[in-house]
């Protein structure tokens, strides 16, 4: 199976790191990351601060992307998927200027075959299955007739409860186990 994985929120923990970074830029304590637009909780200046965050990450050699933590069980899950024979690629909406930092992150954390696509419209990378933490990405993929799963995160769980058409997973390891069971069921049928 050809599987497309988002990076931020699926493979590595972008939201919590960005929240800490933004709070530090603003000189305040980090707020909970409990909705998609969590940064708006910082008040009237939040939109400007969010733009400033991206400019700072781009132009100040921050090492932000390289310093992200892997999501729990993500790397193990990717390994299991590849060991099962799945063709895994990564599809991210990160800006293209983050390509080198993104590749560096993978070089430091994971040693498998690296196929990264920088696409805001993810269905242009043809896959049999997609995993993303953004509800709007999952619903857009489904609207294109694609099979897409939502990676549950604190910032999307409320939206997931609202949209009963979304199938969710808690980790890439869980996905790998589920696909193993599907394959075993087909063999035993």
CSV table of N, CA, C and O in Angstrom, one decimal, residues 98-177:
chain,number,residue,atom,x,y,z
A,98,UNK,N,11.9,25.2,4.4
A,98,UNK,CA,12.2,24.4,5.5
A,98,UNK,C,12.7,23.0,5.0
A,98,UNK,O,12.9,22.1,5.8
A,99,UNK,N,12.9,22.8,3.7
A,99,UNK,CA,13.3,21.5,3.2
A,99,UNK,C,14.6,21.0,3.8
A,99,UNK,O,14.6,19.8,4.3
A,100,UNK,N,15.6,21.8,3.9
A,100,UNK,CA,16.9,21.3,4.4
A,100,UNK,C,16.8,21.0,5.9
A,100,UNK,O,17.3,19.9,6.3
A,101,UNK,N,16.1,21.8,6.7
A,101,UNK,CA,15.9,21.5,8.1
A,101,UNK,C,15.0,20.2,8.3
A,101,UNK,O,15.3,19.4,9.2
A,102,UNK,N,14.1,20.0,7.4
A,102,UNK,CA,13.2,18.8,7.5
A,102,UNK,C,14.0,17.6,7.2
A,102,UNK,O,13.9,16.6,7.9
A,103,UNK,N,14.8,17.6,6.2
A,103,UNK,CA,15.7,16.5,5.8
A,103,UNK,C,16.7,16.2,7.0
A,103,UNK,O,17.0,15.1,7.3
A,104,UNK,N,17.2,17.3,7.6
A,104,UNK,CA,18.2,17.1,8.7
A,104,UNK,C,17.5,16.4,9.9
A,104,UNK,O,18.1,15.6,10.5
A,105,UNK,N,16.2,16.8,10.1
A,105,UNK,CA,15.5,16.2,11.2
A,105,UNK,C,15.4,14.7,11.0
A,105,UNK,O,15.7,13.9,11.9
A,106,UNK,N,15.0,14.3,9.8
A,106,UNK,CA,14.9,12.8,9.5
A,106,UNK,C,16.3,12.2,9.6
A,106,UNK,O,16.4,11.1,10.0
A,107,UNK,N,17.3,12.8,9.1
A,107,UNK,CA,18.7,12.3,9.2
A,107,UNK,C,19.1,12.0,10.6
A,107,UNK,O,19.7,11.0,10.9
A,108,UNK,N,18.6,12.8,11.5
A,108,UNK,CA,19.0,12.6,12.9
A,108,UNK,C,18.1,11.7,13.7
A,108,UNK,O,18.4,11.3,14.8
A,109,UNK,N,16.9,11.4,13.2
A,109,UNK,CA,15.9,10.6,13.9
A,109,UNK,C,15.5,9.3,13.3
A,109,UNK,O,15.0,8.4,13.9
A,110,UNK,N,15.7,9.2,12.0
A,110,UNK,CA,15.1,8.0,11.3
A,110,UNK,C,16.0,7.7,10.1
A,110,UNK,O,16.4,8.6,9.4
A,111,UNK,N,16.2,6.4,9.8
A,111,UNK,CA,17.2,6.1,8.8
A,111,UNK,C,16.6,5.3,7.6
A,111,UNK,O,17.3,4.7,6.9
A,112,UNK,N,15.3,5.4,7.4
A,112,UNK,CA,14.7,4.7,6.3
A,112,UNK,C,14.8,5.5,5.0
A,112,UNK,O,15.4,6.5,4.9
A,113,UNK,N,14.1,5.0,4.0
A,113,UNK,CA,14.0,5.6,2.7
A,113,UNK,C,13.3,7.0,2.9
A,113,UNK,O,12.2,7.0,3.5
A,114,UNK,N,13.8,8.0,2.4
A,114,UNK,CA,13.2,9.4,2.6
A,114,UNK,C,12.7,9.9,1.3
A,114,UNK,O,13.4,10.1,0.3
A,115,UNK,N,11.3,10.1,1.3
A,115,UNK,CA,10.6,10.6,0.1
A,115,UNK,C,9.7,11.7,0.7
A,115,UNK,O,8.7,11.4,1.3
A,116,UNK,N,10.1,13.0,0.6
A,116,UNK,CA,9.3,14.1,1.2
A,116,UNK,C,8.8,15.0,0.1
A,116,UNK,O,9.5,15.3,-0.9
A,117,UNK,N,7.5,15.3,0.2
A,117,UNK,CA,6.8,16.2,-0.7
A,117,UNK,C,6.3,17.4,0.1
A,117,UNK,O,5.7,17.2,1.1
A,118,UNK,N,6.6,18.6,-0.4
A,118,UNK,CA,6.1,19.8,0.2
A,118,UNK,C,4.9,20.3,-0.6
A,118,UNK,O,5.1,21.0,-1.6
A,119,UNK,N,3.7,20.0,-0.1
A,119,UNK,CA,2.5,20.3,-0.8
A,119,UNK,C,1.4,20.7,0.1
A,119,UNK,O,1.1,20.0,1.1
A,120,UNK,N,0.8,21.8,-0.1
A,120,UNK,CA,-0.3,22.3,0.7
A,120,UNK,C,-1.6,21.5,0.3
A,120,UNK,O,-2.5,21.2,1.1
A,121,UNK,N,-1.7,21.1,-1.0
A,121,UNK,CA,-2.8,20.3,-1.5
A,121,UNK,C,-2.3,18.9,-1.6
A,121,UNK,O,-1.6,18.5,-2.5
A,122,UNK,N,-2.6,18.1,-0.6
A,122,UNK,CA,-1.9,16.8,-0.5
A,122,UNK,C,-2.3,15.7,-1.4
A,122,UNK,O,-1.5,14.8,-1.7
A,123,UNK,N,-3.5,15.8,-2.0
A,123,UNK,CA,-4.0,14.7,-2.9
A,123,UNK,C,-3.2,14.7,-4.2
A,123,UNK,O,-3.2,13.7,-4.9
A,124,UNK,N,-2.4,15.8,-4.5
A,124,UNK,CA,-1.6,15.7,-5.7
A,124,UNK,C,-0.5,14.7,-5.6
A,124,UNK,O,0.1,14.3,-6.7
A,125,UNK,N,-0.2,14.2,-4.4
A,125,UNK,CA,0.7,13.1,-4.3
A,125,UNK,C,-0.1,11.9,-4.1
A,125,UNK,O,-0.8,11.7,-3.1
A,126,UNK,N,-0.2,11.0,-5.2
A,126,UNK,CA,-1.1,9.9,-5.2
A,126,UNK,C,-0.7,8.8,-4.3
A,126,UNK,O,0.3,8.2,-4.4
A,127,UNK,N,-1.6,8.6,-3.3
A,127,UNK,CA,-1.4,7.5,-2.3
A,127,UNK,C,-2.7,6.7,-2.1
A,127,UNK,O,-3.8,7.2,-2.4
A,128,UNK,N,-2.6,5.6,-1.5
A,128,UNK,CA,-3.8,4.8,-1.2
A,128,UNK,C,-4.4,5.2,0.1
A,128,UNK,O,-5.5,5.0,0.4
A,129,UNK,N,-3.5,5.7,1.0
A,129,UNK,CA,-3.9,6.0,2.4
A,129,UNK,C,-3.1,7.2,2.8
A,129,UNK,O,-1.9,7.3,2.6
A,130,UNK,N,-3.7,8.2,3.5
A,130,UNK,CA,-3.1,9.4,4.0
A,130,UNK,C,-3.4,9.4,5.5
A,130,UNK,O,-4.4,9.1,6.0
A,131,UNK,N,-2.4,10.0,6.3
A,131,UNK,CA,-2.6,10.3,7.7
A,131,UNK,C,-2.2,11.7,7.9
A,131,UNK,O,-1.1,12.1,7.6
A,132,UNK,N,-3.1,12.5,8.5
A,132,UNK,CA,-2.8,13.9,8.8
A,132,UNK,C,-3.5,14.3,10.1
A,132,UNK,O,-4.4,13.6,10.5
A,133,UNK,N,-2.9,15.3,10.8
A,133,UNK,CA,-3.5,15.8,12.0
A,133,UNK,C,-4.5,17.0,11.8
A,133,UNK,O,-5.1,17.4,12.7
A,134,UNK,N,-4.5,17.5,10.6
A,134,UNK,CA,-5.4,18.6,10.3
A,134,UNK,C,-6.7,18.1,9.7
A,134,UNK,O,-6.8,17.5,8.7
A,135,UNK,N,-7.8,18.5,10.4
A,135,UNK,CA,-9.1,18.1,10.0
A,135,UNK,C,-9.4,18.6,8.6
A,135,UNK,O,-9.9,17.8,7.8
A,136,UNK,N,-9.0,19.8,8.3
A,136,UNK,CA,-9.3,20.3,7.0
A,136,UNK,C,-8.5,19.6,5.9
A,136,UNK,O,-9.0,19.4,4.8
A,137,UNK,N,-7.4,19.0,6.2
A,137,UNK,CA,-6.6,18.2,5.2
A,137,UNK,C,-7.3,16.9,5.0
A,137,UNK,O,-7.5,16.4,3.9
A,138,UNK,N,-7.7,16.3,6.1
A,138,UNK,CA,-8.4,15.0,6.0
A,138,UNK,C,-9.7,15.1,5.2
A,138,UNK,O,-10.0,14.3,4.3
A,139,UNK,N,-10.5,16.1,5.5
A,139,UNK,CA,-11.8,16.2,4.8
A,139,UNK,C,-11.5,16.6,3.3
A,139,UNK,O,-12.3,16.2,2.5
A,140,UNK,N,-10.5,17.4,3.0
A,140,UNK,CA,-10.2,17.7,1.6
A,140,UNK,C,-9.8,16.4,0.9
A,140,UNK,O,-10.2,16.2,-0.3
A,141,UNK,N,-9.0,15.6,1.5
A,141,UNK,CA,-8.6,14.3,0.9
A,141,UNK,C,-9.8,13.4,0.7
A,141,UNK,O,-10.0,12.8,-0.4
A,142,UNK,N,-10.7,13.3,1.7
A,142,UNK,CA,-11.9,12.5,1.5
A,142,UNK,C,-12.8,13.1,0.4
A,142,UNK,O,-13.4,12.3,-0.4
A,143,UNK,N,-12.9,14.4,0.2
A,143,UNK,CA,-13.6,15.0,-0.8
A,143,UNK,C,-13.1,14.6,-2.2
A,143,UNK,O,-13.8,14.6,-3.2
A,144,UNK,N,-11.8,14.3,-2.3
A,144,UNK,CA,-11.2,13.9,-3.5
A,144,UNK,C,-11.3,12.3,-3.7
A,144,UNK,O,-10.7,11.8,-4.6
A,145,UNK,N,-12.0,11.7,-2.8
A,145,UNK,CA,-12.2,10.2,-2.9
A,145,UNK,C,-11.1,9.4,-2.3
A,145,UNK,O,-11.0,8.2,-2.6
A,146,UNK,N,-10.3,10.1,-1.5
A,146,UNK,CA,-9.1,9.4,-0.9
A,146,UNK,C,-9.4,8.9,0.5
A,146,UNK,O,-10.2,9.4,1.2
A,147,UNK,N,-8.7,7.8,0.8
A,147,UNK,CA,-8.8,7.2,2.2
A,147,UNK,C,-7.9,8.0,3.1
A,147,UNK,O,-6.7,8.0,2.8
A,148,UNK,N,-8.4,8.7,4.1
A,148,UNK,CA,-7.6,9.5,5.0
A,148,UNK,C,-8.0,9.3,6.4
A,148,UNK,O,-9.1,9.2,6.7
A,149,UNK,N,-7.0,9.2,7.3
A,149,UNK,CA,-7.2,9.0,8.7
A,149,UNK,C,-6.7,10.3,9.4
A,149,UNK,O,-5.7,10.9,9.0
A,150,UNK,N,-7.3,10.6,10.5
A,150,UNK,CA,-6.9,11.7,11.3
A,150,UNK,C,-6.1,11.2,12.5
A,150,UNK,O,-6.5,10.3,13.2
A,151,UNK,N,-4.9,11.8,12.6
A,151,UNK,CA,-4.0,11.5,13.8
A,151,UNK,C,-4.6,12.3,14.9
A,151,UNK,O,-4.5,13.6,14.9
A,152,UNK,N,-5.1,11.7,16.0
A,152,UNK,CA,-5.7,12.4,17.1
A,152,UNK,C,-4.6,13.2,17.8
A,152,UNK,O,-3.5,12.6,18.2
A,153,UNK,N,-4.9,14.4,18.1
A,153,UNK,CA,-4.0,15.3,18.9
A,153,UNK,C,-4.9,16.2,19.7
A,153,UNK,O,-6.1,16.4,19.4
A,154,UNK,N,-4.4,16.8,20.8
A,154,UNK,CA,-5.2,17.7,21.7
A,154,UNK,C,-5.8,18.8,20.9
A,154,UNK,O,-6.9,19.3,21.2
A,155,UNK,N,-5.1,19.3,19.8
A,155,UNK,CA,-5.6,20.4,19.0
A,155,UNK,C,-6.6,20.1,18.0
A,155,UNK,O,-7.2,20.9,17.4
A,156,UNK,N,-7.0,18.8,17.8
A,156,UNK,CA,-8.0,18.4,16.9
A,156,UNK,C,-9.1,17.5,17.4
A,156,UNK,O,-10.1,17.2,16.7
A,157,UNK,N,-9.0,17.1,18.7
A,157,UNK,CA,-10.0,16.1,19.2
A,157,UNK,C,-11.4,16.7,19.2
A,157,UNK,O,-12.4,16.0,18.9
A,158,UNK,N,-11.5,18.0,19.5
A,158,UNK,CA,-12.9,18.6,19.5
A,158,UNK,C,-13.5,18.6,18.1
A,158,UNK,O,-14.7,18.2,18.0
A,159,UNK,N,-12.7,18.9,17.1
A,159,UNK,CA,-13.2,18.8,15.8
A,159,UNK,C,-13.5,17.4,15.3
A,159,UNK,O,-14.5,17.2,14.6
A,160,UNK,N,-12.8,16.5,15.8
A,160,UNK,CA,-13.0,15.1,15.5
A,160,UNK,C,-14.4,14.6,16.0
A,160,UNK,O,-15.1,13.9,15.4
A,161,UNK,N,-14.7,15.0,17.3
A,161,UNK,CA,-16.0,14.7,17.8
A,161,UNK,C,-17.1,15.3,17.1
A,161,UNK,O,-18.2,14.8,17.0
A,162,UNK,N,-16.9,16.5,16.4
A,162,UNK,CA,-18.0,17.1,15.7
A,162,UNK,C,-18.2,16.5,14.3
A,162,UNK,O,-19.3,16.5,13.8
A,163,UNK,N,-17.2,15.9,13.7
A,163,UNK,CA,-17.3,15.3,12.4
A,163,UNK,C,-17.2,13.8,12.5
A,163,UNK,O,-16.1,13.2,12.5
A,164,UNK,N,-18.4,13.1,12.4
A,164,UNK,CA,-18.4,11.7,12.6
A,164,UNK,C,-17.9,10.9,11.3
A,164,UNK,O,-17.8,9.7,11.3
A,165,UNK,N,-17.6,11.6,10.2
A,165,UNK,CA,-17.1,11.0,9.0
A,165,UNK,C,-15.6,10.8,9.1
A,165,UNK,O,-15.0,10.3,8.1
A,166,UNK,N,-14.9,11.2,10.2
A,166,UNK,CA,-13.5,11.1,10.3
A,166,UNK,C,-13.1,9.8,11.1
A,166,UNK,O,-13.6,9.6,12.2
A,167,UNK,N,-12.2,9.0,10.5
A,167,UNK,CA,-11.7,7.9,11.2
A,167,UNK,C,-10.4,8.3,11.8
A,167,UNK,O,-9.5,8.9,11.1
A,168,UNK,N,-10.2,8.1,13.1
A,168,UNK,CA,-9.0,8.6,13.8
A,168,UNK,C,-8.1,7.4,14.3
A,168,UNK,O,-8.6,6.3,14.5
A,169,UNK,N,-6.8,7.7,14.4
A,169,UNK,CA,-5.8,6.8,15.0
A,169,UNK,C,-5.1,7.6,16.0
A,169,UNK,O,-5.0,8.8,16.0
A,170,UNK,N,-4.5,6.9,17.0
A,170,UNK,CA,-3.7,7.5,18.0
A,170,UNK,C,-2.2,7.5,17.8
A,170,UNK,O,-1.5,8.3,18.4
A,171,UNK,N,-1.7,6.6,17.0
A,171,UNK,CA,-0.3,6.6,16.7
A,171,UNK,C,0.0,5.9,15.4
A,171,UNK,O,-0.9,5.1,14.9
A,172,UNK,N,1.2,6.1,14.8
A,172,UNK,CA,1.5,5.3,13.6
A,172,UNK,C,1.8,3.9,13.9
A,172,UNK,O,1.6,3.0,13.1
A,173,UNK,N,2.2,3.6,15.2
A,173,UNK,CA,2.3,2.2,15.6
A,173,UNK,C,0.9,1.5,15.5
A,173,UNK,O,0.8,0.4,15.1
A,174,UNK,N,-0.1,2.2,16.0
A,174,UNK,CA,-1.5,1.6,16.0
A,174,UNK,C,-1.9,1.4,14.5
A,174,UNK,O,-2.5,0.4,14.2
A,175,UNK,N,-1.5,2.3,13.6
A,175,UNK,CA,-1.8,2.1,12.2
A,175,UNK,C,-1.2,0.9,11.7
A,175,UNK,O,-1.8,0.0,11.0
A,176,UNK,N,0.1,0.7,12.0
A,176,UNK,CA,0.9,-0.5,11.5
A,176,UNK,C,0.2,-1.8,12.0
A,176,UNK,O,0.1,-2.7,11.3
A,177,UNK,N,-0.1,-1.8,13.3
A,177,UNK,CA,-0.8,-3.0,13.9
A,177,UNK,C,-2.1,-3.3,13.2
A,177,UNK,O,-2.4,-4.4,12.8
